[in-house]
PDB file of C-alpha atoms in Angstrom:
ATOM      1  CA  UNK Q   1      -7.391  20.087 -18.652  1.00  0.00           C
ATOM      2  CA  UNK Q   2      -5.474  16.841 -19.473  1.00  0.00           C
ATOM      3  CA  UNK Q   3      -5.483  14.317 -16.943  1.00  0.00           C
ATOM      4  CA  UNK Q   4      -2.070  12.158 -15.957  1.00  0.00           C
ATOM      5  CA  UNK Q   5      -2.003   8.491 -16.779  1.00  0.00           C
ATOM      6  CA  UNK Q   6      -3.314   7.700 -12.559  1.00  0.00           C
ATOM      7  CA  UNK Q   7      -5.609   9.977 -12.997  1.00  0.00           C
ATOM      8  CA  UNK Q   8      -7.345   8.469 -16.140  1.00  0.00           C
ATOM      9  CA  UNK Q   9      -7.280   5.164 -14.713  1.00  0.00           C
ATOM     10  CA  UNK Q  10      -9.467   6.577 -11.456  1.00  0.00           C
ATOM     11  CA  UNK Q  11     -11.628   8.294 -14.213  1.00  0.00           C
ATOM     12  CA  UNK Q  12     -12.389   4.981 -16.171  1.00  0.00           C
ATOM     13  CA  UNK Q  13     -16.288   3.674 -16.152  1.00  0.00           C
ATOM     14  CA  UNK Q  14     -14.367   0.440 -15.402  1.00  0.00           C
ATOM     15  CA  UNK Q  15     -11.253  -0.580 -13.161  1.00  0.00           C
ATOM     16  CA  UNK Q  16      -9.549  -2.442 -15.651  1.00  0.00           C
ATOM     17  CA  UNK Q  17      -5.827  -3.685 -15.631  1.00  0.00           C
ATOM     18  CA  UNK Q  18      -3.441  -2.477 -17.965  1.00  0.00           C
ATOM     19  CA  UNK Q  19      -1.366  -5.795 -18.950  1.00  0.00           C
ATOM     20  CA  UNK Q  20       1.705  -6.519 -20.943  1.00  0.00           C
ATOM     21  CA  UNK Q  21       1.136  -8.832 -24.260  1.00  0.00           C
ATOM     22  CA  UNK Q  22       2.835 -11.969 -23.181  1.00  0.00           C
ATOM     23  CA  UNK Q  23       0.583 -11.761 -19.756  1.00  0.00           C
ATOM     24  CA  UNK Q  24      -2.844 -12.987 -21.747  1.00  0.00           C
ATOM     25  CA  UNK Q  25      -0.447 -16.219 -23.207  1.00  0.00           C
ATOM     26  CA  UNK Q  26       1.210 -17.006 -19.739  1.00  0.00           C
ATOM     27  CA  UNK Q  27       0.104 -20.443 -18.083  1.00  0.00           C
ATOM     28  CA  UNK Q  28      -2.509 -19.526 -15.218  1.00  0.00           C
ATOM     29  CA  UNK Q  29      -1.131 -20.237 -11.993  1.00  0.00           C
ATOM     30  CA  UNK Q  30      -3.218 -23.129  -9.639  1.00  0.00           C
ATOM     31  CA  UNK Q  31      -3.053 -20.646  -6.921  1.00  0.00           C
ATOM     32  CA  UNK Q  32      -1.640 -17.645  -5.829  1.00  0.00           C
ATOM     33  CA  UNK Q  33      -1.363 -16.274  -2.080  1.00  0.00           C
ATOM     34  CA  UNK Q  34      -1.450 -12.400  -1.918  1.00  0.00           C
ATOM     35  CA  UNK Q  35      -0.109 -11.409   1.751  1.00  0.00           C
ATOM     36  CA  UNK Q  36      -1.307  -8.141   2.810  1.00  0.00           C
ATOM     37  CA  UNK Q  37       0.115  -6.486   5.220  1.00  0.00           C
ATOM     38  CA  UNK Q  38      -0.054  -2.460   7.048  1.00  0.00           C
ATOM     39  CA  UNK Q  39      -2.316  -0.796   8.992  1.00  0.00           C
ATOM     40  CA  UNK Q  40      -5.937   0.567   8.561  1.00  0.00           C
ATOM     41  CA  UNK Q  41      -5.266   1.681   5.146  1.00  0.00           C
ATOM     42  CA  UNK Q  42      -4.215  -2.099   4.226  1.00  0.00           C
ATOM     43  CA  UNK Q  43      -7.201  -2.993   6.252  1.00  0.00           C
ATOM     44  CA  UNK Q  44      -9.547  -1.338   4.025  1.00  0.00           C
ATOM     45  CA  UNK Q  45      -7.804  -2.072   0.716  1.00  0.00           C
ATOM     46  CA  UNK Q  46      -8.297  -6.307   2.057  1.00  0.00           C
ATOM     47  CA  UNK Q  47     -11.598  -5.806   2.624  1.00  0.00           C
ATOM     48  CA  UNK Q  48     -12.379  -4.196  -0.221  1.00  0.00           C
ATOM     49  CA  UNK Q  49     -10.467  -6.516  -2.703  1.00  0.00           C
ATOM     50  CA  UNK Q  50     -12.395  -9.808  -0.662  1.00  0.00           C
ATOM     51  CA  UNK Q  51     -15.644  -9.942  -2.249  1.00  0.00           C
ATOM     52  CA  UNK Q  52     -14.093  -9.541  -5.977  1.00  0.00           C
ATOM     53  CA  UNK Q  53     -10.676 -11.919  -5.480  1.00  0.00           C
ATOM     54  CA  UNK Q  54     -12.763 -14.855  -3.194  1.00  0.00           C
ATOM     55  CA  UNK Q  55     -14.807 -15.445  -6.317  1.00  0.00           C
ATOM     56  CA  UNK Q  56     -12.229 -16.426  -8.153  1.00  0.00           C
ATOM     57  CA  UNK Q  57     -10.584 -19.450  -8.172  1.00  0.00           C
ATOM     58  CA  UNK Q  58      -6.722 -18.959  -8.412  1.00  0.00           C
ATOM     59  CA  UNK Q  59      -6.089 -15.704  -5.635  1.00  0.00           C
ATOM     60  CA  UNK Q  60      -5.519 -16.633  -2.512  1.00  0.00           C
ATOM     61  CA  UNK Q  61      -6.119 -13.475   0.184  1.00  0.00           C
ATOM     62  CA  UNK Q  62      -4.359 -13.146   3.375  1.00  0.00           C
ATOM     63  CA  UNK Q  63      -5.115 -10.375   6.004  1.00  0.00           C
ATOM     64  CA  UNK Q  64      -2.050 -10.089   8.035  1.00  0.00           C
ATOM     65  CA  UNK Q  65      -3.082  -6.345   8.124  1.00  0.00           C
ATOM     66  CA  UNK Q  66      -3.997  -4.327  11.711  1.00  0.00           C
ATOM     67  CA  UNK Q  67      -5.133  -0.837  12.603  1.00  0.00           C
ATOM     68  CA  UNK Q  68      -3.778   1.817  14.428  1.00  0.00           C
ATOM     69  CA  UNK Q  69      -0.380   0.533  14.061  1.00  0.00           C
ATOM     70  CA  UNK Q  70       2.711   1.481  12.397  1.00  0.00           C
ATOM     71  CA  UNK Q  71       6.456   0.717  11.494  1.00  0.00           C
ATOM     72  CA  UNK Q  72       7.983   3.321  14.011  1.00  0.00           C
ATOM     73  CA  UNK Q  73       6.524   1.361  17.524  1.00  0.00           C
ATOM     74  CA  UNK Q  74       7.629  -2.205  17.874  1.00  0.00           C
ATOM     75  CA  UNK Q  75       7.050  -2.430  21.100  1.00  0.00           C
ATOM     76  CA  UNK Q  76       3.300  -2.191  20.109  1.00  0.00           C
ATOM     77  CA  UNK Q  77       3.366  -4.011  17.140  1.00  0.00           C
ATOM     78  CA  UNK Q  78       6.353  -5.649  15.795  1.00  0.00           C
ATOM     79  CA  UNK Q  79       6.226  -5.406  12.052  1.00  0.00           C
ATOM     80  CA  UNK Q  80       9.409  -6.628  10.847  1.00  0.00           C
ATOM     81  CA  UNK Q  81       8.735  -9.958  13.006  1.00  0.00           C
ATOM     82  CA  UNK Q  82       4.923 -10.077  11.977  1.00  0.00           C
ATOM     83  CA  UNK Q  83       6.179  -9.920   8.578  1.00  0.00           C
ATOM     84  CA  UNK Q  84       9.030 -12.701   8.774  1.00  0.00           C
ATOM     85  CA  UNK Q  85       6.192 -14.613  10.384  1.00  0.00           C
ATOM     86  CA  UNK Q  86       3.248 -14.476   8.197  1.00  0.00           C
ATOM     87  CA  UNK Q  87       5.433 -14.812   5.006  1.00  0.00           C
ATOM     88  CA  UNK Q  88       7.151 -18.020   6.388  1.00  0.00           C
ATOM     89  CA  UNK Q  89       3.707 -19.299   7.162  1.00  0.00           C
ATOM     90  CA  UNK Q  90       1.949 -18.432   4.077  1.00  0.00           C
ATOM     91  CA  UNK Q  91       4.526 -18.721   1.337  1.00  0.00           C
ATOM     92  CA  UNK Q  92       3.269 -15.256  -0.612  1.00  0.00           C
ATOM     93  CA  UNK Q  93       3.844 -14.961  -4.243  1.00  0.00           C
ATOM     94  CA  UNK Q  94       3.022 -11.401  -3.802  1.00  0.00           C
ATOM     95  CA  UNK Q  95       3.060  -9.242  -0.791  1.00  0.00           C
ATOM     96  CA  UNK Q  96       1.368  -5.726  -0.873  1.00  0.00           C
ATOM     97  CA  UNK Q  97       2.736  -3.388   2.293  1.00  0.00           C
ATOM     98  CA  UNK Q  98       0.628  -0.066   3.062  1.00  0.00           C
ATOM     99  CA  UNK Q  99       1.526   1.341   6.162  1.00  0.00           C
ATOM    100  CA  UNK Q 100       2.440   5.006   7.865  1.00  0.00           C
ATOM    101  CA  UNK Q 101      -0.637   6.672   8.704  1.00  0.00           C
ATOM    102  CA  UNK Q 102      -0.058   6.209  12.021  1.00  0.00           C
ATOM    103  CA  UNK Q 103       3.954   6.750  12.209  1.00  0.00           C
ATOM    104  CA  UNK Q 104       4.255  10.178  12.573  1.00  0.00           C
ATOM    105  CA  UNK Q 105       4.870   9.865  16.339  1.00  0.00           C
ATOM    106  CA  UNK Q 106       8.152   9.072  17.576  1.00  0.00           C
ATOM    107  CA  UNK Q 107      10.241   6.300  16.553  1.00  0.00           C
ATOM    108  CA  UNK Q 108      11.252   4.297  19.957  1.00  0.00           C
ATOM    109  CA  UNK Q 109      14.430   1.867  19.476  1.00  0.00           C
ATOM    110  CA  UNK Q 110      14.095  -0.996  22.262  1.00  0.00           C
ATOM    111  CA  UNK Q 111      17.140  -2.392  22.240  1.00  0.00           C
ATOM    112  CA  UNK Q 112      18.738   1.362  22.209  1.00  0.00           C
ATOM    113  CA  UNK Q 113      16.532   2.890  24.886  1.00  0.00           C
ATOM    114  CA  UNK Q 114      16.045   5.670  22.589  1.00  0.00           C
ATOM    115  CA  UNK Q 115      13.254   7.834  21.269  1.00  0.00           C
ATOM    116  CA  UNK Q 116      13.211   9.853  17.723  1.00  0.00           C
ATOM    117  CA  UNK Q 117      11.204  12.616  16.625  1.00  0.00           C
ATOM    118  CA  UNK Q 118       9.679  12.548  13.034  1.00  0.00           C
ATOM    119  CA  UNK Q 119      11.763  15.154  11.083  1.00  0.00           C
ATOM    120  CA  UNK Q 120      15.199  13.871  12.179  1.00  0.00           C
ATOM    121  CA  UNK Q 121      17.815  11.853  10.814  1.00  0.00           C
ATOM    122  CA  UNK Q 122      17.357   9.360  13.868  1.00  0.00           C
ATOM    123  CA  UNK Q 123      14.274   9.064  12.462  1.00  0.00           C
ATOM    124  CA  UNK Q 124      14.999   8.500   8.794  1.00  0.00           C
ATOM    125  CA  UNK Q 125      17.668   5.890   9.712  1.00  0.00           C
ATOM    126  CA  UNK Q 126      15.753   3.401  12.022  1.00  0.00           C
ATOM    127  CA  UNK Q 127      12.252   3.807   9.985  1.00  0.00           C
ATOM    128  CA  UNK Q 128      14.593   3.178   6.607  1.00  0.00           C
ATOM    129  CA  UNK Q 129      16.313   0.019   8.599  1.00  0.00           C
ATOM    130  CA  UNK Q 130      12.788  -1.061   9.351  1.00  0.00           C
ATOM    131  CA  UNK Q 131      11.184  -1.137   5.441  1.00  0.00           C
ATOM    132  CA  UNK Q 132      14.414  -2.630   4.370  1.00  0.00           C
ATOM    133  CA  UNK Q 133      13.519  -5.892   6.939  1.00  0.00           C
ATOM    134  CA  UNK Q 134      10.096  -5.557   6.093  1.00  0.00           C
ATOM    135  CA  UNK Q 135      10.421  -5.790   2.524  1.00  0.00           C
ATOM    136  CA  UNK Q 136      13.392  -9.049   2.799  1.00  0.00           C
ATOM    137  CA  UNK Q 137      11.621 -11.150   4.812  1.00  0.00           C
ATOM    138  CA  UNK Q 138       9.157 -11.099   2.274  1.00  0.00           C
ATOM    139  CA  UNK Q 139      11.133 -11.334  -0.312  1.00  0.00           C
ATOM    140  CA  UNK Q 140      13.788 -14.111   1.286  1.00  0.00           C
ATOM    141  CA  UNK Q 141      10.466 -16.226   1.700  1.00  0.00           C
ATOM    142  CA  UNK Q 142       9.962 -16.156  -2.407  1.00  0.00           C
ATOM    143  CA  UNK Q 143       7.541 -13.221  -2.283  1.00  0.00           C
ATOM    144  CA  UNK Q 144       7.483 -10.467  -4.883  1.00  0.00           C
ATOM    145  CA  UNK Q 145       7.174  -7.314  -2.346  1.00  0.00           C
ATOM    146  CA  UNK Q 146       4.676  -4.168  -3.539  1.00  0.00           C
ATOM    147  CA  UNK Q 147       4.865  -1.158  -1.728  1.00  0.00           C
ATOM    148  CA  UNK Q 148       2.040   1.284  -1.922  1.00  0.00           C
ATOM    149  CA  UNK Q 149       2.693   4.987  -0.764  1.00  0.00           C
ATOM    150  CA  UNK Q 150       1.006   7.338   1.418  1.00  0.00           C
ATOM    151  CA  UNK Q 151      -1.883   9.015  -0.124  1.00  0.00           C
ATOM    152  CA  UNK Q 152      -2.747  12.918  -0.435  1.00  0.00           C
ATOM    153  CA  UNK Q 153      -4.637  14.013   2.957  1.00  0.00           C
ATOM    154  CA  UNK Q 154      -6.672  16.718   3.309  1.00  0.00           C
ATOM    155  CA  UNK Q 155      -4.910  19.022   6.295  1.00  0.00           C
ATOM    156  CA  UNK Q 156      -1.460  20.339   4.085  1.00  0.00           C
ATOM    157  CA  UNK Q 157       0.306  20.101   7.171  1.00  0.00           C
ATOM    158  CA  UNK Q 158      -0.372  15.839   7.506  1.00  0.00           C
ATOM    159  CA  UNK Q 159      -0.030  16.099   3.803  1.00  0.00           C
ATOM    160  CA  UNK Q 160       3.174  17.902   3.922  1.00  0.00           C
ATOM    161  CA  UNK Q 161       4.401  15.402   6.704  1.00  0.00           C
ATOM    162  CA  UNK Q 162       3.537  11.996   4.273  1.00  0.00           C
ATOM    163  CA  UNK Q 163       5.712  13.755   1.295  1.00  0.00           C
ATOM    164  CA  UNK Q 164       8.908  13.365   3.638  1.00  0.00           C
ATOM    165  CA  UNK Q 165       7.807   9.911   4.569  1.00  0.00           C
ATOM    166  CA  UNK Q 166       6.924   8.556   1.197  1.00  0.00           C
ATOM    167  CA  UNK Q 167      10.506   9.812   0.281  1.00  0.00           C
ATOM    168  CA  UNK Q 168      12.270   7.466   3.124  1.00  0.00           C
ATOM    169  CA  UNK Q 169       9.870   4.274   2.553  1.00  0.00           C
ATOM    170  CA  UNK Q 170      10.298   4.927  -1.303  1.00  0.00           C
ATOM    171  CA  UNK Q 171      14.270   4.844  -0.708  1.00  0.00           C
ATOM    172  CA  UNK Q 172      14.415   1.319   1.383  1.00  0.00           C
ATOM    173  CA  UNK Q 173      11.677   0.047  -0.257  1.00  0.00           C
ATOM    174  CA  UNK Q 174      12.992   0.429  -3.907  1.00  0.00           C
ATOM    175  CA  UNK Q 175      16.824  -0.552  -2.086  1.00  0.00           C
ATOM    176  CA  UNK Q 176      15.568  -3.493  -1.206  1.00  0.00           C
ATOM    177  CA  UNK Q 177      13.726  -4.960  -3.598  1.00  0.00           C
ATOM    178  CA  UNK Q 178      10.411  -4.332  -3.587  1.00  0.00           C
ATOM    179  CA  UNK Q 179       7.763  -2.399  -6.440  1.00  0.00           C
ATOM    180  CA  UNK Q 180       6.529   1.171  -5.504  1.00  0.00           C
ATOM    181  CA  UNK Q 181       3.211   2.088  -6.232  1.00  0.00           C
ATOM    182  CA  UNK Q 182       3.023   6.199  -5.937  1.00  0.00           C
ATOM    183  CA  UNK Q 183      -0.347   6.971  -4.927  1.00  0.00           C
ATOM    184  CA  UNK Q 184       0.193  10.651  -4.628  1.00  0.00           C
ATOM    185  CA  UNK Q 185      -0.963  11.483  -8.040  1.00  0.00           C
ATOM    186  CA  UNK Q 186      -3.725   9.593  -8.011  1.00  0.00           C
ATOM    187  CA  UNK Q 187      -5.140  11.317  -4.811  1.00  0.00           C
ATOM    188  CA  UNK Q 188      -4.219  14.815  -5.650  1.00  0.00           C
ATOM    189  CA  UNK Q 189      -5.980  17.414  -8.323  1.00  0.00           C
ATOM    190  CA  UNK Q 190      -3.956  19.007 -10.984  1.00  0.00           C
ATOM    191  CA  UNK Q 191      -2.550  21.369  -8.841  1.00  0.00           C
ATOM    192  CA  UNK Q 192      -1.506  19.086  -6.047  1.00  0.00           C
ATOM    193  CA  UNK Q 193      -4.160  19.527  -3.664  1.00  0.00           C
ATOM    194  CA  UNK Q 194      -6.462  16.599  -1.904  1.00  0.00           C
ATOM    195  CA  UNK Q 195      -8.664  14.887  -4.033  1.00  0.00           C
ATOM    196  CA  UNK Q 196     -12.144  13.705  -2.590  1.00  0.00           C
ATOM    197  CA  UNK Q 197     -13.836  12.715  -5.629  1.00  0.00           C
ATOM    198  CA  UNK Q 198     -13.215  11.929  -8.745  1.00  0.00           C
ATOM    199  CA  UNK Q 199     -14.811  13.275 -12.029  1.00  0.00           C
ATOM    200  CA  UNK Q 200     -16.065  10.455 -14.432  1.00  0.00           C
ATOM    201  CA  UNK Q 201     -18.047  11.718 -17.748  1.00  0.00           C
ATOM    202  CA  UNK Q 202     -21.251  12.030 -16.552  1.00  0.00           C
ATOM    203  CA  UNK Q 203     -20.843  12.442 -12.435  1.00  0.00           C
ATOM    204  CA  UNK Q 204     -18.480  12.695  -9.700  1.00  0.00           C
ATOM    205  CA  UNK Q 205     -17.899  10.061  -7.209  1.00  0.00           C
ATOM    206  CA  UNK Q 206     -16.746   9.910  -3.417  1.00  0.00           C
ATOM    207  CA  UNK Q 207     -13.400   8.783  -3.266  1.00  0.00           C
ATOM    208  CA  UNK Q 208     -12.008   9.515   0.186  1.00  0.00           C
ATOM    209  CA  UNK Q 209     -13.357   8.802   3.716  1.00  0.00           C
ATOM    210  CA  UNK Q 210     -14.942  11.935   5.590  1.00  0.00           C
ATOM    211  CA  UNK Q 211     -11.278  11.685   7.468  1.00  0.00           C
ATOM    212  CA  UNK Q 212      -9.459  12.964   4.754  1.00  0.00           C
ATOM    213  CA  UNK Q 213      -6.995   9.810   5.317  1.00  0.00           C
ATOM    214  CA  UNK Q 214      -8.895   6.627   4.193  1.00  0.00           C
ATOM    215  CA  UNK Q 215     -10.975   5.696   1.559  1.00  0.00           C
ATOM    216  CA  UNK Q 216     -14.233   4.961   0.426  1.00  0.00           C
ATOM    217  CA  UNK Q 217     -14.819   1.404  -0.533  1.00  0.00           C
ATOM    218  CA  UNK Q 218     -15.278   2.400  -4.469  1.00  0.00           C
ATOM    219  CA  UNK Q 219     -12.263   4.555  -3.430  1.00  0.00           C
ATOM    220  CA  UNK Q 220     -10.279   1.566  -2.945  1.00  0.00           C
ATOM    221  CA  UNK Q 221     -10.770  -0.737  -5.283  1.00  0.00           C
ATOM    222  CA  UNK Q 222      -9.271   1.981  -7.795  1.00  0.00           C
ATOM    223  CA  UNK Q 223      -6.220   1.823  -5.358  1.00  0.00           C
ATOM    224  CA  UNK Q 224      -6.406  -1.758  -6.327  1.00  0.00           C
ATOM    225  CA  UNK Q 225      -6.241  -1.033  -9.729  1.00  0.00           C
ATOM    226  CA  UNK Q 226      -3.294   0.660  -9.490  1.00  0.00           C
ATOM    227  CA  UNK Q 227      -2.072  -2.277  -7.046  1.00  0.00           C
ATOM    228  CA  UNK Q 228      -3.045  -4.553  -9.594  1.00  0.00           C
ATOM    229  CA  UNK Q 229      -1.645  -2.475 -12.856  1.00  0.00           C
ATOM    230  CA  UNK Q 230       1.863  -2.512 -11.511  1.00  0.00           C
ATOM    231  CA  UNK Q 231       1.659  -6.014 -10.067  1.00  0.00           C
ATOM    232  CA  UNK Q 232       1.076  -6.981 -13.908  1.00  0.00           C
ATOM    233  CA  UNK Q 233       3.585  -4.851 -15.450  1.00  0.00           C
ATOM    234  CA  UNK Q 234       6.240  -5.794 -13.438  1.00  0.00           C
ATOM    235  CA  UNK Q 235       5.516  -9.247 -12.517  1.00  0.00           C
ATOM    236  CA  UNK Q 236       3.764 -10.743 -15.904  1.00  0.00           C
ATOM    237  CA  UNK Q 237       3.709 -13.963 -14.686  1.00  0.00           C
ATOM    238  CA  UNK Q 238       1.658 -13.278 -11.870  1.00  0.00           C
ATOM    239  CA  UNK Q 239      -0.988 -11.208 -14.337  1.00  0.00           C
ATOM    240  CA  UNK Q 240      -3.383 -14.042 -15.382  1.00  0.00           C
ATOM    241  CA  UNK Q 241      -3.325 -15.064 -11.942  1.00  0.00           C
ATOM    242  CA  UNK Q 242      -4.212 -12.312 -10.594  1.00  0.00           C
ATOM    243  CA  UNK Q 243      -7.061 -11.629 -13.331  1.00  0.00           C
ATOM    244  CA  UNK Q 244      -8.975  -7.867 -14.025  1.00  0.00           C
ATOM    245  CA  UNK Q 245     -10.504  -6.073 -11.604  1.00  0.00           C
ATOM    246  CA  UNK Q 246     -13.385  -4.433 -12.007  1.00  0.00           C
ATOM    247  CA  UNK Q 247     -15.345  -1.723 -10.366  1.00  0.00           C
ATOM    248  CA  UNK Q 248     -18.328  -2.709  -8.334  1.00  0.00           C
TER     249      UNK Q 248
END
């Protein structure tokens, strides 16, 4: 059975980047600050990427990440202020958002005194306002923004529920700017169901958490790759910078 191009990149012996041409002739930056920012699926991805990127000289890595929070409760954690905040601090050239694993409660509007369920157009309206301020704050503080969508999780009825809210992050995120990384595909078997492992030539390797929602720490440095791939593709300059990564 053929593979799609995600899926041969999480079946590669090694996690390489896919580059364009002019990328290997570009100038290598002096440094380069990578912002990331989400909840416990950003967490993992940072601490994942930390061991490979602090060995190198130019990235710069920047955890502005935290767990069991989400876009739809500011009251908890304000994410469109964090964000203004860390990227004024930090100056990002590139800032990677993962976030939603947690935001299928509902979607409570401060100022508003109001309350909506996931499923409803109240819903899709504030959540959409939300990724739109995420994603220009980064991007009014010089950042290149990155969005990374939900994965595939195993209980169809989560799953079904991160479809509908990959399509309204997808929407603001691409409306305002930012890159989006699908990373349905890559988590999903040929006919669209979870993926827990993936088949190389001569094995098969743990790719998802026992949760069904996060990863394994192999599992996400080949989200990095795919982080990384379209980092390159659409931001060449930012390519030698940001180097090849390779599987551990």
């Amino acid at each position: 059975m053929l593979l799609g191009r995600r899926h041969l990149l999480l079946a590669g012996a090694a996690c390489g980047l896919g580059r364009p041409a002019a990328a290997d002739t570009a100038p290598v930056p002096e440094r380069l600050n990578l912002l990331f920012l989400g909840d416990s699926l950003a967490q993992g991805l940072f601490l994942s990427l930390s061991p490979v990127l602090r060995r190198r000289p130019t990235p710069r890595i920047i955890n502005g990440t935290l767990h069991a929070t989400g876009v739809t409760r500011t009251d908890e954690h304000d994410w469109t202020a964090v964000t203004r905040d860390l990227a004024a601090a930090h100056q990002p050239q590139l800032a990677v958002f993962w976030i939603g694993a947690n935001d299928f409660r509902p979607l409570v509007v401060r100022e508003e005194r109001t309350r909506h369920r996931f499923g409803t157009p109240g819903y899709a309206e504030h959540y959409a306002r939300r990724v739109t301020e995420m994603v220009t704050h980064a991007t009014d503080a010089g950042a290149r923004a990155v969005w990374l969508g939900l994965p595939n999780m195993r209980e169809a009825q989560f799953a079904g529920a991160v479809r509908q809210l990959n399509a309204i992050q997808q929407a603001a995120a691409e409306a305002a700017g930012a890159i989006w990384v699908d990373t349905w595909e890559a988590t999903s078997d040929a006919e669209g169901r979870f993926l827990p492992a993936v088949p190389l030539p001569a094995t098969t390797r743990v790719f998802r958490a026992e949760d069904g929602v996060h990863f394994t720490g192999w599992g996400y440095l080949r989200i990095g790759a795919l982080l990384f791939d379209a980092a390159a593709e659409h931001f060449p300059d930012l390519a030698p910078g940001l180097g090849r990564l390779t599987e551990a």
